[in-house]
Amino acid sequence: MTYDALFQAQLDALKEEGNYRIFANLERRCGQHPCAASHTEDGMQEITVWCSNDYLGMGHHPAVVEAMVEATRDAGCGAGGTRNISGTNVHHLALEGELADLHGKEAALLFTSGYVSNWAALSTLGARLPNAVILSDALNHASMIEGIRHSRADKVIWRHNDPEDLDRKLSAIDPARPRIVAFESVYSMDGDIAPMAEIVEVAERHGAMTYLDEVHAVGMYGPRGGGVAEEAGLMHRIDLIEGTLGKAFGCFGGYITGSTALCDFIRSFASGFIFTTALPPAVAAAARVSIAHLKVSQAERARQRRQVARLRAALDGYGIPHQDNPSHIIPVIVGDPVKCRMISDVLMDDFGVYVQPINYPTVPKGTERLRITPGPLHTDAQIDHLAAALNTLWKQCALARQVA
């Protein structure tokens, strides 16, 4: 048996469907975000990045960069081990304290990514709470789905952002069983925001635990960047808040926050925490500075909201179809994987604009899109250039326009 032939057959099928992923080889330059260099076989091209999850450009903030450089000089590059075996550093504990404070919780626990924090926390809760049931929003992230699957707990899926369906599903479960309601605040592909108050009220009425993924909201919403739950005044009513350091905070890693007992429970039983090398101290130091800055600075969030509104208005002016949502994510729907890939390629090659095509299985077939994330460092001229480029391609491809 030739295993490579089996591998290649499935890769070829993926390419024929238009869903084969091609990575852009980028050279990020400190202090020049969102500008970067794209390296291809034909050479190097200067581009503007429009799909970064470094939503506020904090990965380039001078204070954040300096904190990482200084901590590297002080502590070296790596943590040197797992958290249990020589890997816990003063920077980890300081960051966990900063995160607990951000979300108004007793404690926090660091992980190596937001994916791992969701996978480890949900799998541990579902596996260790006897006879538990996890009720998952239909559009929850793959990391949450994998965590739930790995837990082998009973799973109930409720309709996306539908508190009434959640209420019906909870009513059908024995109230003596531990029940965990898992959902997100901002959903990354459509940019919609959960009706959090209603979801929390339903969960409380049934005595269910609430598990909230704020990955795409931390740093972005609330007076101190605590997320949608902070903006809605609901942090104290949510049992576990999970987030990331790799998006609006511009660094790397994931975390959970909650009660002391909850975080200690996950710390003591989650294999995804116990058996992996700790975050480099320098990453933790940089993330703490980023979080502390965004707790007191409104400038980045205010400028980011302005640029989002400006791009939406420009797209509306050209009739470029984009999903209307209250978040910072602008999905421009193409609806065809081949055209989506082609438009992305032409934007890069002819206009110096980088927007990664989002195809199946990240989004359902027929909803392929360009996911645009304007940031505070995008200029008005760059916004105008992007909108005009999309208008040109909409003409060339004879794509449907949005009716005002």
XYZ file of N, CA, C and O in Angstrom, residues 235-337:
412
model
N -20.619 39.864 33.751
C -19.472 39.007 34.085
C -19.687 38.233 35.383
O -19.314 37.061 35.489
N -20.300 38.880 36.376
C -20.471 38.238 37.686
C -21.500 37.109 37.646
O -21.580 36.307 38.583
N -22.275 37.032 36.562
C -23.313 36.004 36.465
C -22.885 34.832 35.578
O -23.671 33.904 35.370
N -21.664 34.864 35.077
C -21.158 33.792 34.212
C -20.083 33.025 34.962
O -19.162 33.611 35.528
N -20.200 31.709 34.982
C -19.315 30.875 35.805
C -17.890 30.815 35.270
O -16.934 30.927 36.033
N -17.736 30.592 33.977
C -16.411 30.471 33.389
C -16.348 31.340 32.146
O -17.196 31.233 31.253
N -15.355 32.219 32.091
C -15.105 33.041 30.916
C -13.759 32.634 30.337
O -12.743 32.661 31.032
N -13.784 32.250 29.067
C -12.569 31.813 28.371
C -12.173 32.871 27.351
O -13.033 33.555 26.779
N -10.863 33.023 27.160
C -10.406 34.014 26.199
C -9.057 33.661 25.617
O -8.498 32.596 25.875
N -8.539 34.590 24.824
C -7.259 34.385 24.160
C -6.374 35.595 24.347
O -6.854 36.720 24.546
N -5.081 35.362 24.252
C -4.095 36.436 24.257
C -3.618 36.731 22.836
O -2.833 37.654 22.622
N -4.091 35.951 21.866
C -3.552 35.990 20.513
C -4.322 36.841 19.530
O -3.962 36.886 18.350
N -5.374 37.505 19.964
C -6.146 38.334 19.046
C -6.009 39.803 19.448
O -4.988 40.412 19.163
N -6.988 40.370 20.109
C -6.916 41.809 20.408
C -5.732 42.169 21.295
O -5.242 43.298 21.247
N -5.240 41.230 22.108
C -4.095 41.532 22.968
C -2.758 41.376 22.229
O -1.706 41.716 22.777
N -2.788 40.829 21.016
C -1.631 40.851 20.146
C -0.498 39.912 20.510
O 0.615 40.076 20.002
N -0.740 38.932 21.365
C 0.353 38.052 21.808
C 0.051 36.596 21.449
O -0.230 36.307 20.298
N 0.060 35.708 22.434
C -0.126 34.283 22.147
C -0.542 33.586 23.428
O -0.036 33.876 24.503
N -1.481 32.651 23.311
C -1.914 31.880 24.464
C -3.403 31.991 24.681
O -4.105 32.790 24.048
N -3.928 31.152 25.590
C -5.332 31.181 25.948
C -5.471 31.120 27.449
O -4.490 30.957 28.181
N -6.712 31.247 27.932
C -6.925 31.232 29.372
C -8.388 30.967 29.706
O -9.276 31.092 28.854
N -8.604 30.602 30.953
C -9.944 30.590 31.515
C -9.917 31.411 32.800
O -8.869 31.576 33.430
N -11.078 31.944 33.178
C -11.215 32.634 34.460
C -12.482 32.139 35.136
O -13.448 31.744 34.478
N -12.473 32.161 36.460
C -13.634 31.706 37.224
C -13.325 31.719 38.707
O -12.412 32.421 39.162
N -14.051 30.908 39.451
C -13.801 30.806 40.883
C -12.470 30.112 41.131
O -11.926 29.426 40.261
N -11.961 30.283 42.341
C -10.721 29.610 42.715
C -10.863 28.102 42.578
O -9.980 27.414 42.038
N -11.985 27.567 43.049
C -12.197 26.120 42.982
C -12.275 25.626 41.542
O -11.710 24.577 41.194
N -12.964 26.375 40.683
C -13.095 25.975 39.278
C -11.736 25.943 38.595
O -11.376 24.955 37.923
N -10.955 27.010 38.733
C -9.651 27.052 38.072
C -8.706 25.993 38.635
O -7.930 25.382 37.889
N -8.773 25.762 39.930
C -7.920 24.727 40.534
C -8.340 23.338 40.052
O -7.504 22.453 39.847
N -9.631 23.144 39.855
C -10.160 21.884 39.329
C -9.593 21.605 37.936
O -9.096 20.502 37.655
N -9.649 22.609 37.051
C -9.112 22.437 35.703
C -7.589 22.262 35.758
O -7.021 21.409 35.062
N -6.926 23.047 36.604
C -5.468 22.931 36.760
C -5.057 21.531 37.180
O -4.038 20.998 36.714
N -5.858 20.900 38.017
C -5.492 19.616 38.609
C -5.854 18.413 37.752
O -5.268 17.334 37.922
N -6.815 18.573 36.840
C -7.303 17.413 36.092
C -7.180 17.522 34.565
O -7.332 16.513 33.876
N -6.928 18.705 34.020
C -6.922 18.863 32.555
C -5.587 18.431 31.967
O -4.542 19.048 32.220
N -5.591 17.377 31.162
C -4.349 16.901 30.549
C -3.743 17.954 29.627
O -2.522 18.045 29.495
N -4.609 18.764 28.996
C -4.129 19.804 28.098
C -3.395 20.915 28.811
O -2.710 21.724 28.172
N -3.526 20.969 30.131
C -2.748 21.908 30.934
C -1.543 21.225 31.565
O -0.417 21.731 31.533
N -1.765 20.041 32.125
C -0.743 19.362 32.930
C 0.467 18.963 32.098
O 1.613 19.133 32.522
N 0.236 18.441 30.884
C 1.309 17.769 30.154
C 1.890 18.588 29.006
O 2.500 18.012 28.096
N 1.745 19.906 29.044
C 2.313 20.719 27.973
C 3.236 21.783 28.544
O 3.052 22.243 29.673
N 4.231 22.161 27.766
C 5.181 23.182 28.196
C 4.470 24.517 28.406
O 3.589 24.900 27.632
N 4.863 25.221 29.447
C 4.249 26.502 29.778
C 4.598 27.561 28.739
O 5.598 27.462 28.012
N 3.775 28.606 28.667
C 4.068 29.742 27.796
C 5.442 30.328 28.138
O 5.820 30.387 29.314
N 6.185 30.793 27.155
C 7.425 31.503 27.463
C 7.138 32.698 28.380
O 6.156 33.420 28.160
N 7.957 32.915 29.392
C 7.733 34.053 30.294
C 7.620 35.383 29.561
O 6.833 36.249 29.959
N 8.393 35.554 28.488
C 8.349 36.811 27.747
C 6.986 37.051 27.112
O 6.511 38.194 27.041
N 6.335 35.980 26.650
C 4.991 36.111 26.086
C 4.008 36.542 27.175
O 3.157 37.419 26.966
N 4.132 35.927 28.340
C 3.254 36.285 29.447
C 3.468 37.733 29.873
O 2.503 38.458 30.158
N 4.720 38.169 29.907
C 5.013 39.552 30.302
C 4.423 40.543 29.313
O 3.842 41.567 29.700
N 4.559 40.251 28.013
C 4.020 41.135 26.986
C 2.499 41.184 27.046
O 1.890 42.255 26.935
N 1.878 40.025 27.240
C 0.410 39.973 27.308
C -0.111 40.762 28.498
O -1.128 41.461 28.398
N 0.586 40.680 29.631
C 0.133 41.423 30.808
C 0.163 42.930 30.553
O -0.769 43.649 30.906
N 1.203 43.399 29.890
C 1.307 44.824 29.575
C 0.204 45.238 28.597
O -0.403 46.302 28.734
N -0.080 44.387 27.610
C -1.140 44.683 26.641
C -2.497 44.784 27.327
O -3.275 45.723 27.083
N -2.798 43.832 28.198
C -4.079 43.840 28.911
C -4.189 45.064 29.807
O -5.225 45.752 29.821
N -3.121 45.352 30.553
C -3.131 46.503 31.448
C -3.337 47.800 30.672
O -4.067 48.703 31.119
N -2.725 47.900 29.496
C -2.891 49.098 28.666
C -4.347 49.256 28.214
O -4.922 50.353 28.308
N -4.934 48.170 27.722
C -6.295 48.255 27.187
C -7.350 48.394 28.285
O -8.506 48.725 27.991
N -6.968 48.146 29.532
C -7.900 48.403 30.637
C -8.155 49.899 30.828
O -9.212 50.290 31.320
N -7.181 50.712 30.452
C -7.293 52.156 30.715
C -7.363 52.997 29.446
O -7.775 54.150 29.494
N -6.952 52.448 28.306
C -6.934 53.215 27.058
C -8.169 52.912 26.218
O -8.466 51.755 25.934
N -8.870 53.952 25.817
C -10.015 53.797 24.913
C -9.645 54.113 23.465
O -10.450 53.905 22.556
N -8.447 54.642 23.242
C -8.086 55.158 21.922
C -8.137 54.080 20.852
O -8.672 54.310 19.747
N -7.582 52.906 21.148
C -7.527 51.840 20.136
C -8.931 51.369 19.765
O -9.248 51.191 18.579
N -9.776 51.158 20.771
C -11.136 50.685 20.495
C -11.947 51.748 19.741
O -12.699 51.420 18.813
N -11.798 53.007 20.129
C -12.561 54.078 19.473
C -12.157 54.216 18.006
O -13.008 54.351 17.120
N -10.869 54.192 17.748
C -10.383 54.314 16.372
C -10.791 53.091 15.546
O -11.167 53.216 14.372
N -10.753 51.930 16.157
C -11.146 50.710 15.453
C -12.619 50.772 15.052
O -12.980 50.433 13.926
N -13.478 51.214 15.954
C -14.911 51.331 15.630
C -15.140 52.335 14.501
O -15.993 52.127 13.635
N -14.376 53.419 14.526
C -14.509 54.414 13.460
C -14.165 53.804 12.110
O -14.881 54.020 11.117
N -13.082 53.039 12.047
C -12.642 52.483 10.770
C -13.583 51.391 10.279
O -13.779 51.234 9.069
N -14.164 50.635 11.202
C -15.169 49.646 10.809
C -16.371 50.346 10.165
O -16.849 49.937 9.097
N -16.858 51.401 10.804
C -18.008 52.133 10.266
C -17.671 52.746 8.908
O -18.507 52.764 7.990
N -16.456 53.241 8.754
C -16.063 53.880 7.499
C -16.015 52.853 6.364
O -16.472 53.140 5.250
N -15.480 51.668 6.649
C -15.430 50.647 5.602
C -16.827 50.162 5.256
O -17.148 49.974 4.066
N -17.655 49.953 6.255
C -19.036 49.533 5.959
C -19.735 50.551 5.056
O -20.441 50.177 4.099
N -19.547 51.835 5.342
C -20.178 52.879 4.532
C -19.642 52.853 3.104
O -20.398 53.032 2.130
N -18.342 52.621 2.960
C -17.751 52.566 1.622
C -18.287 51.370 0.837
O -18.589 51.486 -0.363
N -18.405 50.212 1.500
C -18.962 49.033 0.836
C -20.414 49.269 0.443
O -20.846 48.879 -0.649
N -21.174 49.898 1.321
C -22.576 50.219 1.011
C -22.659 51.122 -0.214
O -23.548 50.966 -1.061
N -21.722 52.063 -0.300
C -21.733 52.986 -1.428
C -21.543 52.286 -2.761
O -22.081 52.728 -3.781
N -20.802 51.189 -2.762
C -20.576 50.418 -3.985
C -21.565 49.261 -4.146
O -21.540 48.563 -5.166
N -22.382 49.032 -3.135
C -23.308 47.907 -3.200
C -22.643 46.564 -3.018
O -23.147 45.535 -3.493
N -21.484 46.544 -2.341
C -20.794 45.288 -2.078
C -21.503 44.586 -0.922
O -21.605 45.139 0.169
N -22.014 43.365 -1.121
C -22.805 42.708 -0.072
C -21.950 42.282 1.119
O -20.934 41.604 0.959
N -22.340 42.715 2.286
C -21.654 42.305 3.510
C -22.694 42.130 4.607
O -23.719 42.813 4.627
N -22.427 41.203 5.495
C -23.384 40.899 6.548
C -23.448 42.040 7.552
O -22.415 42.525 8.028
N -24.664 42.440 7.869
C -24.876 43.502 8.841
C -24.845 42.897 10.237
O -25.648 42.027 10.567
N -23.909 43.304 11.036
C -23.806 42.817 12.405
C -23.250 43.934 13.279
O -22.710 44.910 12.765
N -23.355 43.808 14.600
C -22.890 44.885 15.477
C -21.431 44.763 15.899
O -20.980 45.517 16.764
N -20.676 43.847 15.288
C -19.313 43.592 15.740
C -18.288 44.232 14.813
O -18.610 44.956 13.872
N -17.028 43.915 15.058
C -15.903 44.449 14.299
C -15.556 43.594 13.092
O -14.614 43.919 12.362
N -16.292 42.522 12.859
C -16.001 41.583 11.772
C -16.943 41.857 10.604
O -18.165 41.911 10.779
N -16.368 42.038 9.410
C -17.166 42.334 8.216
C -17.036 41.179 7.231
O -16.040 41.073 6.501
N -18.028 40.283 7.180
C -17.987 39.188 6.196
C -18.582 39.653 4.854
O -19.728 40.073 4.787
N -17.767 39.604 3.812
C -18.231 39.910 2.458
C -18.493 38.575 1.771
O -17.573 37.815 1.475
N -19.760 38.292 1.532
C -20.164 36.975 1.042
C -19.971 36.881 -0.469
O -20.466 37.722 -1.224
N -19.251 35.850 -0.911
C -19.060 35.574 -2.326
C -19.955 34.408 -2.753
O -20.596 34.444 -3.801
N -19.992 33.344 -1.933
C -20.920 32.245 -2.176
C -20.421 31.177 -3.116
O -21.181 30.284 -3.501
N -19.159 31.233 -3.496
C -18.584 30.237 -4.398
C -17.113 30.085 -4.045
O -16.382 31.086 -4.017
N -16.647 28.847 -3.781
C -15.269 28.685 -3.316
C -14.223 29.065 -4.352
O -13.185 29.632 -4.021
